[in-house]
């Protein structure tokens, strides 16, 4: 960092009195217009800023100040996610921005380092973020962990009615049955966020209230098993999100969508998992677009590995990890299966597996498997260790549908 330039700057945690500057910096960096705010359901920028106050209170935000002017910032949202069935505290990185006249002086590098140390202190062993610039965050140790699949279906391509027991009912999006289904879904799906009341507020924050309807599928025992968030506008059925606990619920919700056949010409929506919809439809000749959605980063390798639900293995092996931002993640992490759980040691036991923090995150989040990463030379090591690693990582794609 340029010492002369930063001599007049101060780095500190933001306080409630800084919320307006926090949002003004975000608005400038991401060019949030009054039209964007109005479309999101807020009357004006003042109302939007007011809505952010509880977020700032619950989050940890660090910033650089020039005198009392906030010039660069990063926020850490407190979250919990499901990693292959194991709950992990997660630090959600957001609100990242620097005014252009203060860019390229290493301010954000310092803030990211501070954020990583803070997450580590708070036992948030993993971090998620939405990448506005994938190469930028890769340089700092984050890697793609999940995709968003967007689809568009003509009304004539809707799936045929499938006879299922139960029925679908429409509710408010905050109905207890909606929350109950999602809570169970999050426990069963790797990568998913455990949503508190705070996180649900964030989920809906920028959605127009007129575009919030929940369709809930109830099984033959009147138990809620699936939820569809949707709205209909200008002859298009919009799917915001669909989550379900079994295939009966999935079929029941698609029956509900198909019942709108006479009302709409198109069905458009998103799926937050690498699970192409075309394969599930009788007429699979539809338009699908897959794009990277969220990125993740292991904050503390040793602690993350200790909690990770590896399958049992015989032969020990060790990771040799490189990390551009966190020196505590640099070096050797040996894995031994002992007393029905993994033991992590700082010794080169067994064969090596050499990779950087980005690839280790990608691997353990199961965005890509060992064989593929080895073929593209993102991972190297002994054949036995790589084969073991392929076998002991649970094989479920990450699901993440939130945004912060």
Short mmCIF file of C-alpha atoms in Angstrom, two decimals:
data_model
loop_
_atom_site.label_atom_id
_atom_site.label_comp_id
_atom_site.label_asym_id
_atom_site.label_seq_id
_atom_site.Cartn_x
_atom_site.Cartn_y
_atom_site.Cartn_z
CA UNK A 1 0.00 0.00 0.00
CA UNK A 2 1.16 3.57 -0.67
CA UNK A 3 1.99 4.84 2.82
CA UNK A 4 1.96 8.55 1.92
CA UNK A 5 -1.54 8.27 0.43
CA UNK A 6 -3.03 6.41 3.39
CA UNK A 7 -1.40 8.46 6.15
CA UNK A 8 -4.48 10.67 6.25
CA UNK A 9 -6.93 7.73 6.14
CA UNK A 10 -8.37 5.75 9.03
CA UNK A 11 -9.75 2.22 8.96
CA UNK A 12 -12.50 1.34 11.43
CA UNK A 13 -15.80 -0.46 11.92
CA UNK A 14 -18.86 1.45 10.72
CA UNK A 15 -21.47 2.63 13.19
CA UNK A 16 -25.18 3.31 12.86
CA UNK A 17 -24.46 6.97 12.14
CA UNK A 18 -22.59 5.87 9.01
CA UNK A 19 -25.54 4.11 7.36
CA UNK A 20 -26.28 6.93 4.93
CA UNK A 21 -22.68 7.07 3.74
CA UNK A 22 -22.70 3.25 3.45
CA UNK A 23 -25.67 3.36 1.08
CA UNK A 24 -24.44 6.39 -0.84
CA UNK A 25 -21.20 4.58 -1.61
CA UNK A 26 -23.14 1.49 -2.72
CA UNK A 27 -25.43 3.62 -4.89
CA UNK A 28 -22.45 5.27 -6.56
CA UNK A 29 -20.42 2.12 -7.14
CA UNK A 30 -23.34 0.07 -8.47
CA UNK A 31 -25.18 2.99 -10.06
CA UNK A 32 -28.49 2.48 -8.25
CA UNK A 33 -30.96 4.90 -9.83
CA UNK A 34 -34.23 6.29 -8.55
CA UNK A 35 -35.97 4.13 -11.17
CA UNK A 36 -34.29 1.02 -9.75
CA UNK A 37 -35.41 2.00 -6.26
CA UNK A 38 -38.98 2.67 -7.36
CA UNK A 39 -39.13 -0.65 -9.22
CA UNK A 40 -38.01 -2.39 -6.04
CA UNK A 41 -41.03 -1.05 -4.19
CA UNK A 42 -39.41 1.84 -2.28
CA UNK A 43 -40.81 5.33 -2.60
CA UNK A 44 -37.41 7.02 -2.67
CA UNK A 45 -33.74 6.67 -1.76
CA UNK A 46 -34.38 7.87 1.80
CA UNK A 47 -36.81 4.97 2.34
CA UNK A 48 -34.29 2.50 0.93
CA UNK A 49 -31.53 3.83 3.20
CA UNK A 50 -33.84 3.55 6.22
CA UNK A 51 -34.56 -0.08 5.31
CA UNK A 52 -30.85 -0.86 5.43
CA UNK A 53 -30.35 0.32 9.02
CA UNK A 54 -31.16 -3.06 10.70
CA UNK A 55 -28.83 -4.83 8.26
CA UNK A 56 -25.97 -2.54 9.22
CA UNK A 57 -26.77 -3.11 12.89
CA UNK A 58 -26.64 -6.90 12.55
CA UNK A 59 -23.61 -7.01 10.26
CA UNK A 60 -19.96 -6.21 10.76
CA UNK A 61 -18.89 -3.46 8.37
CA UNK A 62 -15.39 -2.08 7.98
CA UNK A 63 -14.40 1.00 6.04
CA UNK A 64 -11.68 3.48 5.21
CA UNK A 65 -12.42 7.08 6.15
CA UNK A 66 -10.83 10.26 4.81
CA UNK A 67 -11.49 12.54 7.74
CA UNK A 68 -15.16 11.62 8.32
CA UNK A 69 -15.90 10.70 4.71
CA UNK A 70 -16.37 6.97 4.02
CA UNK A 71 -14.36 6.11 0.89
CA UNK A 72 -14.10 2.29 0.86
CA UNK A 73 -16.07 -0.46 2.61
CA UNK A 74 -16.82 -4.15 3.07
CA UNK A 75 -19.68 -5.80 5.01
CA UNK A 76 -19.95 -9.24 6.61
CA UNK A 77 -23.49 -10.61 6.99
CA UNK A 78 -23.86 -13.23 9.75
CA UNK A 79 -25.24 -16.45 8.22
CA UNK A 80 -25.44 -20.20 8.68
CA UNK A 81 -25.32 -22.67 5.79
CA UNK A 82 -25.62 -26.40 5.30
CA UNK A 83 -22.40 -28.00 4.05
CA UNK A 84 -23.26 -31.59 3.11
CA UNK A 85 -25.54 -31.91 6.14
CA UNK A 86 -23.27 -30.10 8.60
CA UNK A 87 -24.20 -26.57 9.77
CA UNK A 88 -21.42 -24.00 9.35
CA UNK A 89 -21.37 -20.37 10.40
CA UNK A 90 -20.81 -18.36 7.23
CA UNK A 91 -19.67 -14.80 6.62
CA UNK A 92 -21.55 -13.28 3.70
CA UNK A 93 -19.40 -10.64 2.01
CA UNK A 94 -21.33 -7.75 0.50
CA UNK A 95 -21.40 -3.97 0.26
CA UNK A 96 -17.93 -3.98 -1.31
CA UNK A 97 -17.02 -0.68 -2.90
CA UNK A 98 -14.47 2.12 -3.24
CA UNK A 99 -14.87 5.58 -4.74
CA UNK A 100 -12.84 5.71 -7.98
CA UNK A 101 -10.52 8.48 -6.80
CA UNK A 102 -9.40 6.18 -3.97
CA UNK A 103 -9.06 3.03 -6.09
CA UNK A 104 -5.79 1.22 -6.84
CA UNK A 105 -4.17 2.16 -3.55
CA UNK A 106 -4.60 -1.19 -1.79
CA UNK A 107 -7.54 -0.10 0.36
CA UNK A 108 -9.72 -3.09 -0.52
CA UNK A 109 -6.83 -5.51 -0.01
CA UNK A 110 -6.58 -4.29 3.57
CA UNK A 111 -10.35 -4.53 4.07
CA UNK A 112 -10.52 -8.10 2.71
CA UNK A 113 -7.67 -9.14 5.01
CA UNK A 114 -9.42 -7.54 7.96
CA UNK A 115 -12.71 -9.24 7.01
CA UNK A 116 -11.04 -12.66 6.82
CA UNK A 117 -9.46 -12.17 10.26
CA UNK A 118 -12.80 -11.06 11.68
CA UNK A 119 -14.64 -14.06 10.22
CA UNK A 120 -11.98 -16.37 11.62
CA UNK A 121 -12.33 -14.80 15.07
CA UNK A 122 -16.09 -15.35 14.85
CA UNK A 123 -15.65 -19.00 13.77
CA UNK A 124 -17.16 -18.38 10.35
CA UNK A 125 -15.07 -21.02 8.61
CA UNK A 126 -16.55 -20.29 5.17
CA UNK A 127 -17.60 -17.17 3.29
CA UNK A 128 -20.00 -16.61 0.38
CA UNK A 129 -20.34 -13.62 -1.94
CA UNK A 130 -22.08 -12.55 -5.13
CA UNK A 131 -19.31 -11.74 -7.63
CA UNK A 132 -19.61 -8.59 -9.70
CA UNK A 133 -16.11 -9.43 -10.96
CA UNK A 134 -15.14 -13.12 -10.84
CA UNK A 135 -11.39 -12.65 -11.65
CA UNK A 136 -11.09 -10.01 -8.90
CA UNK A 137 -12.46 -12.31 -6.22
CA UNK A 138 -10.57 -15.33 -7.49
CA UNK A 139 -7.37 -13.38 -6.87
CA UNK A 140 -8.46 -13.07 -3.25
CA UNK A 141 -9.28 -16.75 -2.76
CA UNK A 142 -12.97 -17.09 -3.65
CA UNK A 143 -14.18 -19.59 -6.25
CA UNK A 144 -17.47 -20.38 -7.98
CA UNK A 145 -19.62 -22.69 -5.88
CA UNK A 146 -23.05 -22.62 -7.53
CA UNK A 147 -24.88 -21.75 -10.74
CA UNK A 148 -28.19 -20.15 -11.63
CA UNK A 149 -30.11 -21.77 -14.47
CA UNK A 150 -32.62 -19.47 -16.19
CA UNK A 151 -35.30 -21.07 -18.36
CA UNK A 152 -38.03 -20.03 -20.78
CA UNK A 153 -40.85 -22.41 -21.73
CA UNK A 154 -43.64 -21.90 -24.26
CA UNK A 155 -47.12 -22.62 -22.95
CA UNK A 156 -47.38 -25.59 -25.36
CA UNK A 157 -44.29 -27.14 -23.75
CA UNK A 158 -45.70 -27.25 -20.25
CA UNK A 159 -45.55 -30.72 -18.72
CA UNK A 160 -48.69 -32.83 -18.90
CA UNK A 161 -50.82 -33.19 -15.80
CA UNK A 162 -49.44 -35.85 -13.42
CA UNK A 163 -51.87 -37.47 -11.01
CA UNK A 164 -50.59 -36.85 -7.48
CA UNK A 165 -52.37 -37.00 -4.11
CA UNK A 166 -52.90 -33.78 -2.24
CA UNK A 167 -53.49 -30.25 -3.47
CA UNK A 168 -51.97 -26.79 -3.91
CA UNK A 169 -53.04 -23.75 -1.94
CA UNK A 170 -52.02 -20.11 -2.37
CA UNK A 171 -50.69 -18.23 0.67
CA UNK A 172 -48.81 -15.15 1.72
CA UNK A 173 -45.05 -15.65 1.34
CA UNK A 174 -44.53 -15.45 5.11
CA UNK A 175 -47.09 -18.19 5.85
CA UNK A 176 -45.80 -20.65 8.52
CA UNK A 177 -46.07 -23.58 6.10
CA UNK A 178 -43.83 -21.77 3.60
CA UNK A 179 -41.19 -21.26 6.26
CA UNK A 180 -41.51 -24.85 7.49
CA UNK A 181 -40.94 -26.32 4.02
CA UNK A 182 -37.91 -24.13 3.39
CA UNK A 183 -36.40 -24.95 6.80
CA UNK A 184 -36.63 -28.67 6.04
CA UNK A 185 -35.38 -28.13 2.49
CA UNK A 186 -32.34 -26.19 3.76
CA UNK A 187 -31.47 -29.05 6.12
CA UNK A 188 -31.54 -31.54 3.23
CA UNK A 189 -29.75 -29.50 0.54
CA UNK A 190 -26.04 -28.82 0.56
CA UNK A 191 -25.05 -25.16 0.28
CA UNK A 192 -28.43 -23.76 1.33
CA UNK A 193 -28.81 -20.83 3.71
CA UNK A 194 -30.61 -21.25 7.01
CA UNK A 195 -32.97 -18.26 6.84
CA UNK A 196 -33.72 -16.32 9.99
CA UNK A 197 -36.35 -13.56 10.00
CA UNK A 198 -33.53 -11.18 9.08
CA UNK A 199 -32.55 -13.28 6.06
CA UNK A 200 -36.15 -13.58 4.87
CA UNK A 201 -36.41 -9.79 4.97
CA UNK A 202 -33.29 -9.58 2.81
CA UNK A 203 -34.69 -12.20 0.44
CA UNK A 204 -37.72 -10.03 -0.32
CA UNK A 205 -36.16 -6.59 0.14
CA UNK A 206 -35.98 -5.60 -3.52
CA UNK A 207 -39.08 -7.44 -4.71
CA UNK A 208 -42.26 -5.50 -5.41
CA UNK A 209 -44.95 -6.55 -2.93
CA UNK A 210 -47.41 -7.08 -5.78
CA UNK A 211 -45.12 -9.80 -7.12
CA UNK A 212 -45.10 -12.00 -4.03
CA UNK A 213 -47.33 -15.08 -4.01
CA UNK A 214 -46.62 -18.54 -2.59
CA UNK A 215 -48.19 -21.72 -3.91
CA UNK A 216 -47.83 -24.55 -1.38
CA UNK A 217 -48.25 -28.24 -2.20
CA UNK A 218 -49.87 -30.36 0.52
CA UNK A 219 -49.65 -34.14 0.40
CA UNK A 220 -52.40 -36.64 1.13
CA UNK A 221 -51.86 -36.13 4.88
CA UNK A 222 -52.20 -32.36 4.43
CA UNK A 223 -48.50 -31.85 5.18
CA UNK A 224 -46.73 -29.03 3.24
CA UNK A 225 -44.05 -30.52 0.98
CA UNK A 226 -43.29 -27.93 -1.70
CA UNK A 227 -43.35 -24.17 -2.34
CA UNK A 228 -43.44 -22.04 -5.47
CA UNK A 229 -42.86 -18.27 -5.37
CA UNK A 230 -44.36 -16.70 -8.49
CA UNK A 231 -46.20 -13.85 -10.15
CA UNK A 232 -48.06 -13.43 -13.44
CA UNK A 233 -47.64 -10.33 -15.60
CA UNK A 234 -48.25 -9.56 -19.28
CA UNK A 235 -49.05 -13.19 -20.14
CA UNK A 236 -45.84 -14.49 -18.56
CA UNK A 237 -45.75 -16.81 -15.54
CA UNK A 238 -42.65 -15.84 -13.56
CA UNK A 239 -41.05 -18.44 -11.27
CA UNK A 240 -38.90 -16.76 -8.60
CA UNK A 241 -38.05 -19.98 -6.80
CA UNK A 242 -39.37 -23.52 -6.39
CA UNK A 243 -38.25 -25.83 -3.60
CA UNK A 244 -39.74 -29.17 -2.63
CA UNK A 245 -39.09 -32.17 -0.41
CA UNK A 246 -40.09 -34.94 -2.83
CA UNK A 247 -41.05 -35.55 -6.44
CA UNK A 248 -44.77 -35.62 -5.70
CA UNK A 249 -44.45 -32.02 -4.56
CA UNK A 250 -42.48 -31.10 -7.69
CA UNK A 251 -45.16 -32.63 -9.91
CA UNK A 252 -47.93 -30.98 -7.91
CA UNK A 253 -46.36 -27.54 -8.30
CA UNK A 254 -45.85 -28.04 -12.05
CA UNK A 255 -49.50 -29.11 -12.29
CA UNK A 256 -50.34 -25.76 -10.69
CA UNK A 257 -48.21 -23.88 -13.24
CA UNK A 258 -49.76 -25.84 -16.11
CA UNK A 259 -53.22 -24.88 -14.86
CA UNK A 260 -52.38 -21.34 -16.06
CA UNK A 261 -52.19 -22.58 -19.65
CA UNK A 262 -55.01 -20.33 -20.88
CA UNK A 263 -53.63 -17.27 -19.09
CA UNK A 264 -49.99 -17.16 -20.21
CA UNK A 265 -47.83 -17.59 -23.30
CA UNK A 266 -44.51 -18.15 -21.55
CA UNK A 267 -43.12 -19.50 -18.30
CA UNK A 268 -39.84 -17.93 -17.20
CA UNK A 269 -37.83 -18.58 -14.08
CA UNK A 270 -34.65 -19.59 -12.33
CA UNK A 271 -33.27 -22.79 -10.84
CA UNK A 272 -30.47 -22.35 -8.33
CA UNK A 273 -28.73 -25.65 -8.89
CA UNK A 274 -26.87 -27.31 -11.73
CA UNK A 275 -29.91 -29.43 -12.56
CA UNK A 276 -31.15 -28.75 -16.10
CA UNK A 277 -34.93 -28.59 -16.34
CA UNK A 278 -35.01 -29.87 -19.93
CA UNK A 279 -34.29 -33.45 -18.83
CA UNK A 280 -37.40 -33.44 -16.62
CA UNK A 281 -39.77 -32.21 -19.33
CA UNK A 282 -41.46 -34.32 -22.00
CA UNK A 283 -40.65 -31.61 -24.55
CA UNK A 284 -37.10 -30.73 -23.51
CA UNK A 285 -36.41 -28.45 -26.47
CA UNK A 286 -36.47 -25.32 -24.34
CA UNK A 287 -34.16 -22.37 -23.82
CA UNK A 288 -31.90 -22.68 -20.78
CA UNK A 289 -29.06 -20.42 -19.74
CA UNK A 290 -26.55 -21.41 -17.06
CA UNK A 291 -24.41 -18.73 -15.43
CA UNK A 292 -22.18 -18.73 -12.33
CA UNK A 293 -24.14 -17.39 -9.37
CA UNK A 294 -22.31 -17.39 -6.04
CA UNK A 295 -18.69 -17.80 -4.97
CA UNK A 296 -17.34 -19.28 -1.74
CA UNK A 297 -14.08 -19.24 0.16
CA UNK A 298 -12.78 -21.38 3.00
CA UNK A 299 -11.75 -18.92 5.72
CA UNK A 300 -9.86 -21.38 7.97
CA UNK A 301 -8.73 -24.61 6.29
CA UNK A 302 -7.90 -26.53 9.46
CA UNK A 303 -11.20 -25.80 11.20
CA UNK A 304 -13.24 -26.31 8.03
CA UNK A 305 -11.66 -29.73 7.47
CA UNK A 306 -12.26 -30.77 11.09
CA UNK A 307 -16.00 -30.20 10.72
CA UNK A 308 -16.36 -31.48 7.14
CA UNK A 309 -18.42 -34.71 6.85
CA UNK A 310 -15.92 -36.84 4.93
CA UNK A 311 -16.81 -40.46 4.31
CA UNK A 312 -14.49 -42.94 6.04
CA UNK A 313 -11.15 -43.77 4.40
CA UNK A 314 -8.18 -46.04 5.09
CA UNK A 315 -5.05 -44.40 3.79
CA UNK A 316 -4.08 -40.99 5.23
CA UNK A 317 -3.08 -38.18 2.87
CA UNK A 318 -2.27 -34.50 3.13
CA UNK A 319 -3.22 -31.26 1.41
CA UNK A 320 -0.56 -28.74 0.47
CA UNK A 321 -2.49 -25.48 0.26
CA UNK A 322 -1.55 -22.02 -1.02
CA UNK A 323 -3.58 -18.95 -0.07
CA UNK A 324 -2.93 -15.40 -1.37
CA UNK A 325 -4.61 -13.63 1.55
CA UNK A 326 -4.58 -15.79 4.71
CA UNK A 327 -1.20 -17.01 5.91
CA UNK A 328 -2.83 -19.39 8.40
CA UNK A 329 -4.11 -21.43 5.45
CA UNK A 330 -0.66 -21.83 3.88
CA UNK A 331 1.05 -25.19 4.14
CA UNK A 332 0.34 -28.80 5.06
CA UNK A 333 -2.88 -30.27 6.42
CA UNK A 334 -2.76 -34.03 6.97
CA UNK A 335 -5.98 -36.08 7.14
CA UNK A 336 -6.23 -39.29 9.14
CA UNK A 337 -9.40 -41.30 9.75
CA UNK A 338 -9.46 -42.12 13.45
CA UNK A 339 -12.27 -43.14 15.81
CA UNK A 340 -14.92 -42.74 13.10
CA UNK A 341 -13.96 -39.15 12.33
CA UNK A 342 -11.34 -37.16 10.49
CA UNK A 343 -8.28 -35.97 12.37
CA UNK A 344 -6.35 -33.00 10.96
CA UNK A 345 -2.61 -32.77 11.62
CA UNK A 346 0.04 -30.34 10.41
CA UNK A 347 2.20 -33.19 9.07
CA UNK A 348 2.73 -34.62 5.56
CA UNK A 349 1.07 -37.99 6.20
CA UNK A 350 0.53 -40.25 3.18
CA UNK A 351 0.48 -38.94 -0.37
CA UNK A 352 0.18 -35.21 -1.21
CA UNK A 353 -2.68 -33.32 -2.85
CA UNK A 354 -1.43 -29.93 -4.06
CA UNK A 355 -3.92 -27.12 -4.74
CA UNK A 356 -4.77 -23.51 -3.95
CA UNK A 357 -7.49 -22.26 -1.61
CA UNK A 358 -9.83 -21.55 -4.53
CA UNK A 359 -9.62 -25.12 -5.80
CA UNK A 360 -9.97 -26.62 -2.33
CA UNK A 361 -13.16 -24.61 -1.84
CA UNK A 362 -14.48 -25.62 -5.27
CA UNK A 363 -13.71 -29.26 -4.48
CA UNK A 364 -15.27 -29.46 -1.02
CA UNK A 365 -18.33 -27.46 -2.10
CA UNK A 366 -18.61 -30.10 -4.86
CA UNK A 367 -18.85 -27.58 -7.69
CA UNK A 368 -16.37 -29.76 -9.59
CA UNK A 369 -15.09 -33.27 -8.82
CA UNK A 370 -11.50 -34.40 -8.30
CA UNK A 371 -11.18 -36.09 -11.70
CA UNK A 372 -12.16 -32.96 -13.61
CA UNK A 373 -9.95 -30.64 -11.55
CA UNK A 374 -7.01 -33.01 -12.07
CA UNK A 375 -7.59 -33.09 -15.85
CA UNK A 376 -7.45 -29.30 -16.10
CA UNK A 377 -4.41 -29.29 -13.78
CA UNK A 378 -6.02 -27.34 -10.97
CA UNK A 379 -5.05 -30.16 -8.62
CA UNK A 380 -2.05 -32.51 -8.56
CA UNK A 381 -0.92 -35.30 -6.28
CA UNK A 382 -0.52 -39.00 -5.70
CA UNK A 383 -2.95 -41.24 -7.57
CA UNK A 384 -3.98 -43.02 -4.41
CA UNK A 385 -4.71 -39.77 -2.56
CA UNK A 386 -6.72 -38.37 -5.48
CA UNK A 387 -8.72 -41.59 -5.74
CA UNK A 388 -9.43 -41.49 -2.00
CA UNK A 389 -10.47 -37.85 -2.20
CA UNK A 390 -12.88 -38.62 -5.05
CA UNK A 391 -14.55 -41.27 -2.90
CA UNK A 392 -14.89 -39.42 0.40
CA UNK A 393 -16.45 -36.10 -0.71
CA UNK A 394 -20.28 -36.22 -0.77
CA UNK A 395 -21.64 -35.87 -4.30
CA UNK A 396 -24.40 -33.23 -4.14
CA UNK A 397 -24.42 -29.96 -6.06
CA UNK A 398 -24.74 -26.81 -3.97
CA UNK A 399 -28.09 -25.00 -3.82
CA UNK A 400 -28.09 -21.29 -3.04
CA UNK A 401 -30.93 -18.99 -4.03
CA UNK A 402 -30.38 -15.97 -1.80
CA UNK A 403 -28.75 -12.65 -2.61
CA UNK A 404 -27.02 -10.17 -0.36
#
